[in-house]
Coordinates of C-alpha atoms in Angstrom, one line a residue:
X780 CA 69.8 16.1 12.7
X781 CA 69.1 13.8 15.8
X782 CA 66.3 11.7 14.6
X783 CA 68.2 11.4 10.9
X784 CA 71.2 10.1 12.3
X785 CA 69.1 7.7 14.4
X786 CA 67.2 6.4 11.2
X787 CA 70.3 6.3 9.1
X788 CA 71.8 3.6 12.3
X789 CA 68.5 1.6 12.3
X790 CA 68.8 1.3 8.5
X791 CA 72.7 0.3 8.6
X792 CA 71.8 -2.2 11.6
X793 CA 69.2 -4.1 10.0
X794 CA 70.5 -3.7 6.3
X795 CA 67.6 -2.2 4.8
X796 CA 68.4 -0.4 1.7
X797 CA 66.8 2.9 0.3
X798 CA 65.2 1.4 -2.5
X799 CA 63.1 -0.9 0.3
X800 CA 62.4 2.3 2.4
X801 CA 61.4 4.1 -0.9
X802 CA 58.8 1.2 -1.6
X803 CA 57.1 1.2 2.0
X804 CA 56.9 5.0 1.8
X805 CA 54.7 4.5 -1.2
X806 CA 53.0 1.7 -0.3
X807 CA 51.7 3.9 2.7
X808 CA 50.6 6.6 0.7
X809 CA 48.8 4.7 -1.4
X810 CA 47.0 2.5 1.1
X811 CA 46.5 5.2 3.5
X812 CA 42.8 6.3 1.9
X813 CA 41.6 2.9 1.5
X814 CA 42.5 2.1 5.3
X815 CA 40.6 5.3 6.1
X816 CA 38.3 4.5 9.1
X817 CA 34.4 4.8 8.0
X818 CA 32.2 7.0 10.0
X819 CA 34.6 9.9 11.2
X820 CA 33.4 13.4 11.6
X821 CA 35.3 17.0 12.3
X822 CA 38.9 17.1 10.9
X823 CA 39.2 13.3 10.7
X824 CA 36.3 13.3 8.6
X825 CA 37.4 15.9 5.9
X826 CA 40.9 14.0 6.1
X827 CA 39.2 11.1 4.7
X828 CA 36.7 12.4 2.8
X829 CA 38.2 11.9 -0.5
X830 CA 38.1 8.1 0.2
X831 CA 34.8 7.3 1.9
X832 CA 32.4 10.3 0.9
X833 CA 29.5 9.1 -1.2
X834 CA 28.5 10.6 -4.4
X835 CA 26.3 13.6 -5.2
X836 CA 23.9 13.0 -8.3
X837 CA 25.5 12.3 -11.2
X838 CA 29.1 12.4 -9.7
X839 CA 29.7 8.8 -9.4
X840 CA 28.9 5.7 -7.7
X841 CA 28.4 5.6 -4.1
X842 CA 29.7 2.1 -3.2
X843 CA 33.4 2.0 -3.6
X844 CA 35.3 -1.0 -5.2
X845 CA 36.8 -3.7 -2.8
X846 CA 36.4 -7.3 -2.6
X847 CA 33.0 -7.2 -1.9
X848 CA 33.0 -9.5 1.0
X849 CA 31.9 -8.7 4.5
X850 CA 35.2 -7.7 5.4
X851 CA 35.6 -5.1 2.5
X852 CA 35.0 -1.3 3.6
X853 CA 32.0 -0.3 0.8
X854 CA 32.0 3.3 1.8
X855 CA 28.9 3.1 3.0
X856 CA 27.9 4.2 6.5
X857 CA 24.1 3.4 7.2
X858 CA 21.6 4.5 9.9
X859 CA 18.8 1.9 9.1
X860 CA 15.4 2.7 11.4
X861 CA 13.4 0.2 12.0
X862 CA 16.0 -2.2 11.3
X863 CA 14.8 -4.7 14.1
X864 CA 11.5 -5.4 12.0
X865 CA 10.5 -7.7 9.1
X866 CA 12.1 -6.0 6.4
X867 CA 14.7 -4.4 8.0
X868 CA 16.8 -7.7 8.9
X869 CA 17.1 -8.3 5.3
X870 CA 18.2 -4.8 4.5
X871 CA 20.7 -4.8 7.2
X872 CA 22.0 -8.3 5.8
X873 CA 22.4 -7.0 2.2
X874 CA 24.3 -3.8 3.6
X875 CA 26.6 -5.9 5.8
X876 CA 27.5 -8.6 3.5
X877 CA 29.0 -5.8 1.0
X878 CA 31.2 -4.3 3.9
X879 CA 29.2 -1.5 5.2
X880 CA 28.8 -0.3 8.3
X881 CA 25.1 -0.6 9.8
X882 CA 23.8 1.5 12.7
X883 CA 20.8 0.3 14.4
X884 CA 18.8 2.4 16.4
X885 CA 16.1 0.3 18.5
X886 CA 13.7 1.3 21.5
X887 CA 13.1 -2.2 22.8
X888 CA 14.8 -4.7 24.7
X889 CA 18.8 -5.8 23.9
X890 CA 17.4 -8.7 22.7
X891 CA 15.6 -7.0 19.8
X892 CA 18.7 -6.6 17.6
X893 CA 20.9 -9.3 18.7
X894 CA 20.1 -11.7 15.5
X895 CA 21.5 -8.4 13.4
X896 CA 25.0 -8.4 14.9
X897 CA 25.8 -11.8 13.2
X898 CA 25.3 -10.7 9.8
X899 CA 28.6 -8.2 9.5
X900 CA 31.8 -8.1 10.4
X901 CA 33.2 -7.7 13.8
X902 CA 32.2 -4.1 14.8
X903 CA 30.4 -3.6 12.0
X904 CA 26.6 -3.9 13.1
X905 CA 26.4 -1.2 15.8
X906 CA 22.9 -0.9 18.2
X907 CA 22.1 2.1 19.4
X908 CA 19.4 2.7 21.8
X909 CA 17.0 5.9 20.9
X910 CA 13.7 7.4 21.5
X911 CA 11.9 8.4 18.5
X912 CA 10.2 11.2 20.4
X913 CA 13.8 12.7 21.2
X914 CA 15.4 14.8 18.4
X915 CA 18.9 14.6 20.3
X916 CA 18.8 10.9 20.3
X917 CA 17.7 10.6 16.5
X918 CA 20.7 13.2 15.9
X919 CA 23.1 11.2 17.6
X920 CA 21.9 8.1 15.7
X921 CA 22.6 9.6 12.3
X922 CA 25.8 11.5 13.1
X923 CA 28.4 9.6 11.6
X924 CA 26.4 8.4 8.8
X925 CA 26.3 9.1 5.2
X926 CA 22.8 7.0 4.5
X927 CA 19.7 7.0 6.2
X928 CA 17.0 4.2 5.3
X929 CA 13.5 4.8 6.9
X930 CA 11.8 1.7 7.4
X931 CA 9.3 2.7 10.6
X932 CA 6.0 1.9 9.9
X933 CA 3.0 0.1 11.9
X934 CA -0.2 -1.5 10.2
X935 CA -2.2 -1.1 13.7
X936 CA -2.5 1.7 15.8
X937 CA -1.7 1.5 19.9
X938 CA -2.4 3.3 22.6
X939 CA 0.9 5.1 22.2
X940 CA 1.5 5.3 18.6
X941 CA -0.7 6.1 15.7
X942 CA -0.9 5.8 12.4
X943 CA -0.3 9.5 12.0
X944 CA 2.8 9.8 14.0
X945 CA 4.8 6.8 13.0
X946 CA 3.9 6.8 9.2
X947 CA 3.8 10.6 8.5
X948 CA 5.5 12.6 11.7
X949 CA 8.4 10.3 12.2
X950 CA 9.2 10.5 8.3
X951 CA 9.2 14.1 8.4
X952 CA 11.1 14.3 11.3
X953 CA 13.9 12.0 9.9
X954 CA 14.4 13.7 6.5
X955 CA 14.3 17.3 8.4
X956 CA 17.2 16.1 10.8
X957 CA 19.0 14.4 7.8
X958 CA 18.9 17.5 5.7
X959 CA 20.0 19.6 8.5
X960 CA 23.4 17.0 9.1
X961 CA 24.8 18.1 5.8
X962 CA 26.7 14.6 5.2
X963 CA 23.5 12.7 4.5
X964 CA 23.4 12.1 0.7
X965 CA 21.0 9.5 0.3
X966 CA 17.9 9.0 2.2
X967 CA 15.6 6.3 1.4
X968 CA 11.9 6.6 2.3
X969 CA 10.0 3.2 2.5
X970 CA 6.3 3.6 2.0
X971 CA 4.0 1.2 1.0
X972 CA 1.9 0.1 -2.5
X973 CA -1.3 2.4 -2.9
X974 CA -0.6 5.1 -0.9
X975 CA -3.0 7.8 -1.7
X976 CA -4.3 11.0 0.2
X977 CA -8.0 9.6 -1.4
X978 CA -6.9 5.9 0.2
X979 CA -10.0 4.3 2.1
X980 CA -7.2 3.0 4.6
X981 CA -5.8 5.8 7.0
X982 CA -2.7 3.8 7.2
X983 CA -1.9 4.7 3.3
X984 CA -2.8 7.9 3.6
X985 CA -0.4 8.8 6.5
X986 CA 2.6 7.0 4.2
X987 CA 1.1 9.3 1.4
X988 CA 1.5 12.3 3.5
X989 CA 5.1 11.0 4.7
X990 CA 6.4 10.8 1.3
X991 CA 5.3 14.5 0.4
X992 CA 7.1 16.0 3.6
X993 CA 10.0 14.0 3.0
X994 CA 10.2 15.1 -0.2
X995 CA 9.7 18.6 0.6
X996 CA 12.1 18.3 3.3
X997 CA 14.6 16.4 1.1
X998 CA 14.0 16.3 -2.7
X999 CA 16.9 13.9 -3.4
X1000 CA 15.3 11.4 -1.1
X1001 CA 14.7 8.0 -2.9
X1002 CA 11.0 6.4 -2.3
X1003 CA 10.3 3.0 -2.1
X1004 CA 6.5 1.6 -2.5
X1005 CA 6.6 -2.1 -1.8
X1006 CA 3.6 -4.1 -2.0
X1007 CA 2.7 -6.9 0.3
X1008 CA 5.9 -8.6 1.5
X1009 CA 6.3 -12.1 1.6
X1010 CA 8.9 -14.0 3.6
X1011 CA 9.6 -16.4 6.9
X1012 CA 8.5 -13.9 9.1
X1013 CA 5.9 -12.4 7.1
X1014 CA 2.7 -11.1 8.8
X1015 CA -0.1 -12.7 6.5
X1016 CA 0.8 -16.2 5.2
X1017 CA 2.1 -17.1 8.6
X1018 CA -1.3 -15.7 10.1
X1019 CA -3.3 -17.5 7.8
X1020 CA -1.5 -21.0 7.7
X1021 CA -1.7 -20.8 11.5
X1022 CA -5.5 -19.9 11.4
X1023 CA -6.5 -22.4 9.0
X1024 CA -4.4 -25.2 11.0
X1025 CA -6.4 -24.2 14.3
X1026 CA -10.0 -23.9 12.7
X1027 CA -9.7 -25.6 9.4
X1028 CA -11.1 -22.6 7.3
X1029 CA -10.2 -19.2 6.6
X1030 CA -12.5 -16.1 6.1
X1031 CA -12.0 -14.3 3.0
X1032 CA -13.0 -10.6 3.3
X1033 CA -15.2 -9.4 0.3
X1034 CA -15.1 -13.0 -1.2
X1035 CA -11.3 -12.9 -1.5
X1036 CA -12.0 -11.2 -4.9
X1037 CA -9.0 -8.0 -4.1
X1038 CA -6.4 -8.2 -6.3
X1039 CA -2.6 -7.8 -5.1
X1040 CA 0.8 -8.0 -6.3
X1041 CA 2.7 -9.8 -3.2
X1042 CA 6.5 -9.4 -3.4
X1043 CA 9.4 -11.3 -1.8
X1044 CA 10.7 -9.4 1.0
X1045 CA 14.5 -10.4 0.0
X1046 CA 13.8 -8.7 -3.5
X1047 CA 12.7 -5.4 -1.9
X1048 CA 15.9 -5.2 0.3
X1049 CA 18.0 -5.8 -2.7
X1050 CA 16.3 -2.9 -4.6
X1051 CA 16.9 -0.9 -1.5
X1052 CA 20.5 -1.7 -1.7
X1053 CA 20.9 -1.3 -5.6
X1054 CA 19.5 1.8 -5.2
X1055 CA 22.5 3.3 -3.4
X1056 CA 24.8 1.5 -5.9
X1057 CA 23.9 3.7 -8.9
X1058 CA 25.4 6.9 -10.0
X1059 CA 22.4 9.0 -8.0
X1060 CA 19.7 8.5 -10.7
X1061 CA 17.5 7.0 -8.3
X1062 CA 17.4 9.8 -6.5
X1063 CA 14.4 12.0 -5.8
X1064 CA 12.2 9.2 -7.6
X1065 CA 9.5 6.9 -6.4
X1066 CA 9.5 3.2 -7.5
X1067 CA 6.8 0.6 -7.0
X1068 CA 7.7 -2.8 -5.8
X1069 CA 5.6 -5.6 -6.7
X1070 CA 5.8 -9.3 -7.5
X1071 CA 5.8 -10.6 -11.3
X1072 CA 2.3 -12.0 -10.4
X1073 CA -1.0 -10.8 -9.7
X1074 CA -3.0 -12.7 -7.0
X1075 CA -6.9 -12.4 -5.6
X1076 CA -6.7 -12.9 -2.0
X1077 CA -8.3 -16.1 -2.5
X1078 CA -6.0 -17.4 -5.2
X1079 CA -2.9 -16.3 -2.2
X1080 CA -5.2 -18.4 0.2
X1081 CA -5.2 -21.5 -2.3
X1082 CA -1.2 -21.4 -2.0
X1083 CA -1.5 -21.4 1.6
X1084 CA -3.5 -24.5 1.8
X1085 CA -1.4 -26.2 -0.7
X1086 CA 1.7 -25.7 0.5
X1087 CA 0.5 -26.8 4.3
X1088 CA -1.4 -29.9 2.5
X1089 CA -4.8 -29.0 4.0
X1090 CA -8.2 -28.9 2.4
X1091 CA -9.0 -25.6 1.3
X1092 CA -12.6 -24.2 3.3
X1093 CA -13.5 -20.9 3.3
X1094 CA -16.2 -18.4 4.7
X1095 CA -17.0 -15.5 2.7
X1096 CA -17.3 -12.4 4.7
X1097 CA -18.8 -9.3 3.4
X1098 CA -17.1 -6.0 4.1
X1099 CA -19.8 -4.6 6.1
X1100 CA -19.3 -7.8 8.5
X1101 CA -16.0 -8.0 8.6
X1102 CA -15.8 -4.1 9.8
X1103 CA -18.2 -4.7 12.2
X1104 CA -16.2 -7.7 13.8
X1105 CA -13.0 -5.5 13.6
X1106 CA -14.3 -2.4 14.9
X1107 CA -15.1 -2.9 18.8
X1108 CA -10.9 -2.8 19.0
X1109 CA -11.1 0.6 17.3
X1110 CA -13.6 1.8 19.3
X1111 CA -12.0 0.8 22.6
X1112 CA -8.5 1.8 21.9
X1113 CA -8.1 4.8 24.0
X1114 CA -11.2 4.3 26.2
X1115 CA -9.8 1.4 28.5
X1116 CA -6.9 2.0 30.9
X1117 CA -5.3 -1.2 29.6
X1118 CA -3.5 -2.5 26.1
X1119 CA -6.0 -4.1 23.5
X1120 CA -4.7 -7.6 21.7
X1121 CA -2.9 -6.9 18.5
X1122 CA -5.1 -7.2 15.6
X1123 CA -4.4 -10.4 13.0
X1124 CA -7.0 -11.2 10.8
X1125 CA -9.3 -8.8 11.5
X1126 CA -7.5 -5.2 11.8
X1127 CA -10.1 -2.7 10.4
X1128 CA -7.9 -0.6 8.5
X1129 CA -6.5 -3.8 6.4
X1130 CA -10.3 -4.4 5.9
X1131 CA -10.5 -0.8 4.4
X1132 CA -7.7 -1.3 2.3
X1133 CA -9.0 -4.5 0.9
X1134 CA -11.8 -2.9 -0.7
X1135 CA -9.4 -1.6 -3.9
X1136 CA -7.1 -3.2 -5.7
X1137 CA -3.3 -2.5 -4.7
X1138 CA -1.4 -3.1 -8.2
X1139 CA 1.8 -1.6 -9.5
X1140 CA 0.8 1.5 -11.8
X1141 CA 1.0 1.3 -15.5
X1142 CA 4.2 3.8 -15.9
X1143 CA 5.7 3.2 -12.6
X1144 CA 9.6 3.0 -12.2
X1145 CA 10.0 -0.7 -10.8
X1146 CA 12.2 -3.5 -10.2
X1147 CA 13.5 -3.6 -13.8
X1148 CA 14.8 -0.2 -13.4
X1149 CA 16.9 -1.3 -10.6
X1150 CA 18.0 -4.2 -12.4
X1151 CA 16.5 -6.7 -10.4
X1152 CA 14.2 -9.7 -11.4
X1153 CA 11.5 -10.7 -8.6
X1154 CA 11.0 -14.3 -7.5
X1155 CA 7.8 -15.8 -8.4
X1156 CA 6.0 -16.6 -5.0
X1157 CA 5.4 -20.3 -5.6
X1158 CA 8.4 -22.4 -4.7
X1159 CA 10.9 -21.3 -2.6
X1160 CA 9.6 -17.9 -1.3
X1161 CA 6.9 -19.9 0.5
X1162 CA 8.6 -22.7 1.7
X1163 CA 8.7 -21.7 5.2
X1164 CA 4.9 -22.6 5.4
X1165 CA 5.8 -26.5 5.4
X1166 CA 6.6 -26.1 9.0
X1167 CA 2.4 -25.6 9.4
X1168 CA 2.1 -29.2 8.2
X1169 CA 0.2 -31.2 10.9
X1170 CA 2.6 -34.4 10.7
X1171 CA 5.9 -32.8 9.4
X1172 CA 7.5 -31.4 6.1
X1173 CA 6.4 -34.8 4.2
X1174 CA 2.9 -35.0 5.8
X1175 CA 0.1 -35.2 3.2
X1176 CA -0.3 -34.8 -0.7
X1177 CA -1.5 -31.5 -2.4
X1178 CA -5.3 -31.0 -3.3
X1179 CA -4.7 -31.6 -7.0
X1180 CA -2.8 -34.9 -6.3
X1181 CA -6.2 -36.1 -4.4
X1182 CA -8.8 -34.9 -6.5
X1183 CA -7.3 -34.3 -9.8
X1184 CA -8.3 -31.0 -9.7
X1185 CA -7.1 -27.6 -8.4
X1186 CA -10.6 -25.9 -8.1
X1187 CA -12.0 -28.0 -5.4
X1188 CA -12.6 -25.7 -2.6
X1189 CA -16.1 -25.3 -1.4
X1190 CA -17.7 -22.1 -0.5
X1191 CA -20.3 -21.5 2.5

């Protein structure tokens, strides 16, 4: 009774009409679901579940409607494992720019995730220190999420981490924990094009085993198989350009005849995010993400030389010789009491992978099924290579301008 009397006194003092109070009450009831905080668990999570819960398969869209900008609320609370890596920064950027909250587990120094915090609105990028071998730290990282994206991978082995643990066991562990969580409705496993139990590459065999384990533990998971990733921070064109600039030639394993289908990293990140926007049709499916053009290794090397404006020179290395050059590191890896240098152009496992072509399968689901048209490599996606021109971005001219022919590369 006292509360009602006080309320009537305030309404009379500030001349607020009953119609205005009714309008305010209606606004609050309508706005309350939209203003519900992301990432709540327990009773609060149940309270706001209707506003932010992702859709299960066939039950509607995961991403909620809104302004669509970085200050909106998309409904996605994603834990991105491997977010500090090459592909990770682009996935985080795509998620953050549409108003998603992104949890970034990291195991390095404090600077390893600093560049990611600027990609989202205040408080939307949340770094979390974790140990991939500690189950409790992984459970903490996914506790408030409804989406888990696994980008963890390594193309070479170290004394601490091998292919099997990084690409298979960690993926299986994440899938198991996500399934036990109960609130993770979308799990995306990023594998690699060419992953197969019969591959000559140990990495690709581990990736295939990881896919199988993930689908066993989390049958609704979406598998992405990107081809060789190209972009500003890539580990192929940058290395080739630096090698060519320093030594004046490039070694071509197997004569450079292996066919690959390199893809722009931004397109792969967009494909991952688009799979979250559908109505669940991508759940339980595998997508092979290759670029629009097929290149031989030699073709890709010629693109590098043309972009950095250097005369193309090659040394053809048969596979046995390339393996002999790369083998000492693998043999000494666990036999010496100190870390060995990171392999760059001569990585034994990558040399083995180059012994077979890596192309998108004929009947595979591709970018088109995710409503994405991938970029051609020549042009903007490889423009970053101009930094390797000896005299600056405007230095030199292309080989075709000099010689009047594109096929002028000598062979040794």
